[in-house]
Coordinates of C-alpha atoms in Angstrom, one line a residue:
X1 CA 59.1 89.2 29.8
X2 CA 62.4 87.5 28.5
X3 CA 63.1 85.6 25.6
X4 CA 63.7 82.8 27.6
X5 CA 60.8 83.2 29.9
X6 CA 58.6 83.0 27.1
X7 CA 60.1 80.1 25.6
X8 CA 59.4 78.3 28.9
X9 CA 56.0 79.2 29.3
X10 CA 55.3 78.1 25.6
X11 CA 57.3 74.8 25.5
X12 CA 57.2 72.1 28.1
X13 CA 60.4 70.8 27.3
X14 CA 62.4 74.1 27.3
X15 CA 64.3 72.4 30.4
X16 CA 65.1 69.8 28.8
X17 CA 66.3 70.8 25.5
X18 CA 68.3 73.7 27.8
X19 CA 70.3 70.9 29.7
X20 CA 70.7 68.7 26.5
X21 CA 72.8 71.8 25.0
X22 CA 75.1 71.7 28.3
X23 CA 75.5 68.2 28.2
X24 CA 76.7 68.1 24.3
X25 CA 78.4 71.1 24.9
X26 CA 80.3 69.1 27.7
X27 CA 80.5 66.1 25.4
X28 CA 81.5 67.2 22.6
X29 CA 85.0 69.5 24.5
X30 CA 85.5 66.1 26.5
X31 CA 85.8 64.2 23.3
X32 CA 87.8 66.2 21.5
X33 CA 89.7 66.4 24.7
X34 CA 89.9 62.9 25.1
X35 CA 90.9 61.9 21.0
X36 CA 94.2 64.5 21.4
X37 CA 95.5 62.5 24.7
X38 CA 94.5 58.7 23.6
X39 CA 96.6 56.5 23.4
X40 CA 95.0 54.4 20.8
X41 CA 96.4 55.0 17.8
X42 CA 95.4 51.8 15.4
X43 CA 93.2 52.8 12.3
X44 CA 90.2 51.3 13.6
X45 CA 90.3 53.2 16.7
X46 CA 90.9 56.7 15.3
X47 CA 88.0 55.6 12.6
X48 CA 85.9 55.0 15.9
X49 CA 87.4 58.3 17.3
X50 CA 86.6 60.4 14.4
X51 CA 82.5 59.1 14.7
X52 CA 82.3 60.2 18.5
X53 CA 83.5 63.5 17.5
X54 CA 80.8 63.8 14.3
X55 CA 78.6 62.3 16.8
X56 CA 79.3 64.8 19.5
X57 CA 79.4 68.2 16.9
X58 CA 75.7 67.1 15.9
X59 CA 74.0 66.5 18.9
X60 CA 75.8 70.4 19.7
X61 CA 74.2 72.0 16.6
X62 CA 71.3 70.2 16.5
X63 CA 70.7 71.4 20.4
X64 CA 71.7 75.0 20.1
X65 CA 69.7 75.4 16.9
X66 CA 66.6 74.0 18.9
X67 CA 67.4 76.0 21.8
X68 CA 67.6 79.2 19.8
X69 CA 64.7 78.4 18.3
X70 CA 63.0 78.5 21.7
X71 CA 63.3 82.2 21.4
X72 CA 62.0 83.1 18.3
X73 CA 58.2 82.3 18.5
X74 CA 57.5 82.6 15.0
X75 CA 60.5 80.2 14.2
X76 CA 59.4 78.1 16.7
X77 CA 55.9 77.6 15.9
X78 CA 57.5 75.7 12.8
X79 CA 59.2 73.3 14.5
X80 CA 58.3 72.8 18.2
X81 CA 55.0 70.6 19.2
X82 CA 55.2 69.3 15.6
X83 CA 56.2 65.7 14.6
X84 CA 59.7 67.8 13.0
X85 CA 60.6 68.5 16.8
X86 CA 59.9 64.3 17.3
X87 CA 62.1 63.4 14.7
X88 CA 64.8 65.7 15.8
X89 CA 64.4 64.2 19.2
X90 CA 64.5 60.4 17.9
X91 CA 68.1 61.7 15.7
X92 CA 69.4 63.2 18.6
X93 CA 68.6 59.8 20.3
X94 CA 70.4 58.0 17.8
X95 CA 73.0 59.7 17.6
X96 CA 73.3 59.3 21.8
X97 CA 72.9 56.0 21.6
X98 CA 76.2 55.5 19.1
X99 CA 78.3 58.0 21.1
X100 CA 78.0 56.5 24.3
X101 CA 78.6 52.8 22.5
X102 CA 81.7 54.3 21.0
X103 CA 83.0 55.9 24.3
X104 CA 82.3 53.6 26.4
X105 CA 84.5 51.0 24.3
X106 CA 87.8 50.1 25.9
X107 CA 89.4 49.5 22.3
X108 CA 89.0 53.5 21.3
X109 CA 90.4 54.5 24.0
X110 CA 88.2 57.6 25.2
X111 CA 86.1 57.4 28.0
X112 CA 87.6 54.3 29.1
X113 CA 91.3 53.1 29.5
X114 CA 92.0 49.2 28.5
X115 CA 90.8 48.3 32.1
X116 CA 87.6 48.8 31.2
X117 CA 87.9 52.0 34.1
X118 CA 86.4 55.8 33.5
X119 CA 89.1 57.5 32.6
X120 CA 87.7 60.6 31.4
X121 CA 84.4 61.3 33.8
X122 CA 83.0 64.6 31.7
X123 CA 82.7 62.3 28.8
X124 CA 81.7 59.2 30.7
X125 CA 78.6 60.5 32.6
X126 CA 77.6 63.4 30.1
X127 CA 77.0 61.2 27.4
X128 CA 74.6 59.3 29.8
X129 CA 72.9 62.2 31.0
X130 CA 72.7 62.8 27.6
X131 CA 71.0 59.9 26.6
X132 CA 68.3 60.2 29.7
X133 CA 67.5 64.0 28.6
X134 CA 66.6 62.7 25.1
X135 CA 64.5 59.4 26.5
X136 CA 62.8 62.4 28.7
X137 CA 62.6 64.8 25.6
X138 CA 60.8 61.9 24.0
X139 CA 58.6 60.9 26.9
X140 CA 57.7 64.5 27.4
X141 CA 56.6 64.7 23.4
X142 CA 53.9 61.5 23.1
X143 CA 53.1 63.2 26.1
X144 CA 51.9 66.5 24.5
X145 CA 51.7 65.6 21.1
X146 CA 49.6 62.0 21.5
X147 CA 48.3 62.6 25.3
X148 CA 50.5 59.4 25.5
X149 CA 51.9 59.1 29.2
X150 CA 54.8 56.7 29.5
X151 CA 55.8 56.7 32.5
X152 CA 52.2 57.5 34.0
X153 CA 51.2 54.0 32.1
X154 CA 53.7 52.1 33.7
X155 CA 52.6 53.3 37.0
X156 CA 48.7 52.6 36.0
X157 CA 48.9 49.6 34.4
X158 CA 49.8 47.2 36.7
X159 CA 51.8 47.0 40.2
X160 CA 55.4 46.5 39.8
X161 CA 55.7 47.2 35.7
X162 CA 57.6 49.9 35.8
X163 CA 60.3 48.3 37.8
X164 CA 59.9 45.4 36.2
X165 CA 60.7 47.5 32.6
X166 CA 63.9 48.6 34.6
X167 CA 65.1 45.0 35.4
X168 CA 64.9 44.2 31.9
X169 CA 66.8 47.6 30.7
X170 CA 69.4 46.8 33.2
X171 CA 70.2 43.2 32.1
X172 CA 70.4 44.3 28.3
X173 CA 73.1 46.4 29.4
X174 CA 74.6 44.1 31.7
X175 CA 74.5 41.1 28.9
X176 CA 75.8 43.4 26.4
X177 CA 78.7 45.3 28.4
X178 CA 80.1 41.8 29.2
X179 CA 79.5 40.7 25.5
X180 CA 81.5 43.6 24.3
X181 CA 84.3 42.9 27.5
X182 CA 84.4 39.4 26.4
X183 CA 84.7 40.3 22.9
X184 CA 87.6 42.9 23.5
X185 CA 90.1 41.1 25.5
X186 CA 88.9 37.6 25.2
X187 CA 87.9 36.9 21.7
X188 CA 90.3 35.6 18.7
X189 CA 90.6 39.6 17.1
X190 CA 90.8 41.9 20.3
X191 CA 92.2 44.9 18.8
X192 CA 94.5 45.2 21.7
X193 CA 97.9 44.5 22.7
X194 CA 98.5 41.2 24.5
X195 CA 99.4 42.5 27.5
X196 CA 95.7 42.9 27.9
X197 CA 94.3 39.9 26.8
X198 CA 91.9 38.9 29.8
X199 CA 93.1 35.8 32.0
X200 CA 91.0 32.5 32.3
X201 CA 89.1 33.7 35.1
X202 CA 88.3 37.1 33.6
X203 CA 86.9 35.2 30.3
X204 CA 85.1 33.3 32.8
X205 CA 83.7 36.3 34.3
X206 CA 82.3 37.7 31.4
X207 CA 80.4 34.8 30.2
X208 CA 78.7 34.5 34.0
X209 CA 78.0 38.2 32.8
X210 CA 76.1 37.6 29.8
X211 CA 74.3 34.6 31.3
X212 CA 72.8 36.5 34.4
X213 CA 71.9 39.5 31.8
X214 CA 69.9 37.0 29.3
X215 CA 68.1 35.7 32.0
X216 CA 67.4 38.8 34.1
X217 CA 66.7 40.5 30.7
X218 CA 64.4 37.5 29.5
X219 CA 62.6 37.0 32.7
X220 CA 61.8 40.8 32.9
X221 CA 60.4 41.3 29.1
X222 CA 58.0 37.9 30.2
X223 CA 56.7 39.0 33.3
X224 CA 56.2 42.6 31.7
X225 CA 54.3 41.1 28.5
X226 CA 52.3 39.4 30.9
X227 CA 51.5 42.3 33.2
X228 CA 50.2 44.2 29.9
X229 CA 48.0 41.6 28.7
X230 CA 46.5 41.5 32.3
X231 CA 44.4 44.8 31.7
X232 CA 43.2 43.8 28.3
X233 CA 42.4 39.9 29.3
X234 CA 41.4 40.2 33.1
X235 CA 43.9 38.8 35.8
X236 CA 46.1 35.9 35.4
X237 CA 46.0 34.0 39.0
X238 CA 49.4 32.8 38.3
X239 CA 51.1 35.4 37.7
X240 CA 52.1 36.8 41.5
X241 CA 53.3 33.5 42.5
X242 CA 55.6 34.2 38.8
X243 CA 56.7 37.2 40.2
X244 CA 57.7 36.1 43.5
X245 CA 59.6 32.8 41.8
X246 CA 61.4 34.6 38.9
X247 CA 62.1 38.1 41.2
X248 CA 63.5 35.8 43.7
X249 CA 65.6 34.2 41.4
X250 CA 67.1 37.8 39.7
X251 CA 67.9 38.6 43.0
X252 CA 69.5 35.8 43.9
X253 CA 71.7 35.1 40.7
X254 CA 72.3 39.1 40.9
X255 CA 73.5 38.2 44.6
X256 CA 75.5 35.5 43.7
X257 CA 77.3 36.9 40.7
X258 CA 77.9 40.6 41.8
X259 CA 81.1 39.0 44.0
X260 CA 82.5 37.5 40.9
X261 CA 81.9 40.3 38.6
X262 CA 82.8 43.3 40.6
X263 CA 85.9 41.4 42.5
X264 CA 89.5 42.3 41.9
X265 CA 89.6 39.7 38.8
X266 CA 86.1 40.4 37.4
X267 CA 85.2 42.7 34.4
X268 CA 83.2 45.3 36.6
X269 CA 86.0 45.5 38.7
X270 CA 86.4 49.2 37.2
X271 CA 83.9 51.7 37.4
X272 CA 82.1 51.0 34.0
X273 CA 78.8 50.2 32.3
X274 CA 78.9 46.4 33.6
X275 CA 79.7 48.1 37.1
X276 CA 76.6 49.9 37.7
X277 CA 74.2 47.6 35.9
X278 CA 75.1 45.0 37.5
X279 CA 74.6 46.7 41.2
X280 CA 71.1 48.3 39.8
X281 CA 70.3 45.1 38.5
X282 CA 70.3 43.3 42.5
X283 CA 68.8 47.0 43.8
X284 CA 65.8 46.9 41.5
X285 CA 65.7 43.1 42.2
X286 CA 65.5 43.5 45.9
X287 CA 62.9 45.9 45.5
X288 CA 60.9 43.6 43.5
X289 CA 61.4 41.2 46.2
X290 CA 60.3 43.6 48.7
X291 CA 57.5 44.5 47.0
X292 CA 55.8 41.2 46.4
X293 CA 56.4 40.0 50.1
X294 CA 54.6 43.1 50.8
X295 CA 52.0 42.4 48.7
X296 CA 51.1 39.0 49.9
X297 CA 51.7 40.2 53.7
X298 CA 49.1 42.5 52.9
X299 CA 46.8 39.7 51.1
X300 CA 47.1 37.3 53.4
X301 CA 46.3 40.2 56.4
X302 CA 43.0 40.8 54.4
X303 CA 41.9 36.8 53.9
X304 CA 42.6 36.3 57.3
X305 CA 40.0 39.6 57.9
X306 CA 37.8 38.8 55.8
X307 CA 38.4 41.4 53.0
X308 CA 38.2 40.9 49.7
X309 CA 39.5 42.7 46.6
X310 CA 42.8 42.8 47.5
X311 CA 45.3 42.9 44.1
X312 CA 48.2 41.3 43.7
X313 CA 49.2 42.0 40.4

């Protein structure tokens, strides 16, 4: 038996920790890749530049080091299925979460060019896959460590949570990528030249932005603070016809606004975060849509019956 057979049959996550090495091993040469051919050169910038890189060199010796550990058993009996593995996992998390901030900025001038476009992809779509391998390395841990089943509870608990949870993911970044678009070419300190100050209707753009990512964000967290108290407090007889109102409603503003802020003068125009949450944002509401239409189809299929028991919620 291999080294790396046994560390697979002895560790859950031995996956996951091996595809978080190749994806800061990716990272961290197309960061280092992408500071050498920047064109931002302003002290702030190459400050920013110089974090990514730190950022990126961490998360690559903090995953090999784990990874090698994998192999050893009586290292690794030290570290892994122990609360030391879980606070490595919840740096290495950190540390994601600052590196894809930082290259995903249009004023550093590394994953992104001053459109707001990908202009370096390894480094643009590693450092998400990334950050999804370490919320999976985390998942995976209160899984085996606490018998804690995140995404199994968000299936359980109630209909519709987990995509509810994703709603209100989605707006956060929507609201906060046209924040930080607003912030960078609109705002009174940009950081960038003033050939790429954003016009009026590009400001304009970004606010609608942040507007539909509070609310999508704000109408998510209720409906999903609702949905847990549900199990604890019995059903709420409101609460489907609050789904259907404020689902409708994401959808629709999602609808209305993806025209604006994916059209030649909007701030998702270019591939980048704002981009794709925006679409995911009117996907997931759709399907929230879709769901609760189905839902009271299949109520109002049971009334008519005479069935009862039939959940909504």
């Amino acid at each position: 038996m291999t080294a790396a057979t046994t560390a697979a049959s002895t560790s859950p996550r031995f996956g996951y920790w091996v595809a978080f090495f190749i994806f800061s091993t990716i990272t961290l040469g197309a960061t280092i890749e992408a500071q050498a051919h920047t064109d931002r050169l302003s002290p702030a910038a190459q400050s920013n530049q110089r974090y990514a890189v730190a950022c990126a060199t961490i998360l690559f010796l903090l995953s090999i080091m784990v990874v090698i550990l994998h192999t050893k058993p009586l290292l690794s009996s030290i570290i892994l299925g122990t609360k030391i593995e879980g606070f490595i996992i919840l740096v290495l998390i950190t540390f994601w979460t600052a590196l894809v901030a930082i290259v995903s900025d249009t004023r550093h001038g590394l994953a992104t060019d001053s459109s707001g476009s990908i202009a370096n992809g390894n480094l643009y779509y590693f450092s998400w896959a990334g950050l999804a391998t370490g919320l999976h390395l985390l998942t995976s841990f209160l899984r085996s460590k606490f018998g804690f089943d995140l995404g199994g509870e968000l299936r359980s608990r109630a209909e519709r949570l987990q995509q509810w949870v994703w709603a209100g993911m989605l707006g956060l970044v929507q609201m906060g990528s046209s924040a930080r678009l607003f912030d960078n070419h609109c705002g009174q300190q940009t950081g960038l030249g003033e050939a790429e100050i954003g016009t009026i209707t590009f400001c304009r753009r970004c606010q609608l932005g942040i507007v539909i990512g509070i609310f999508t964000a704000i109408f998510s967290v209720a409906i999903v603070g609702f949905k847990l108290g549900v199990s604890r407090n019995g059903k709420l007889p409101w609460l489907f016809t609050a789904e259907i109102v404020l689902s409708g409603m994401i959808a629709g503003g999602q609808a209305g606004s993806v025209g604006f802020l994916t059209g030649q003068e909007g701030p998702a125009a270019p591939l980048n975060n704002l981009y794709y949450s925006t679409w995911g944002a009117l996907a997931v509401g759709l399907v929230l849509v879709g769901s609760c239409v189905e839902n009271w189809s299949t109520a109002k299929s049971s009334l008519r019956d005479g069935e009862e028991g039939v959940s909504l919620t």
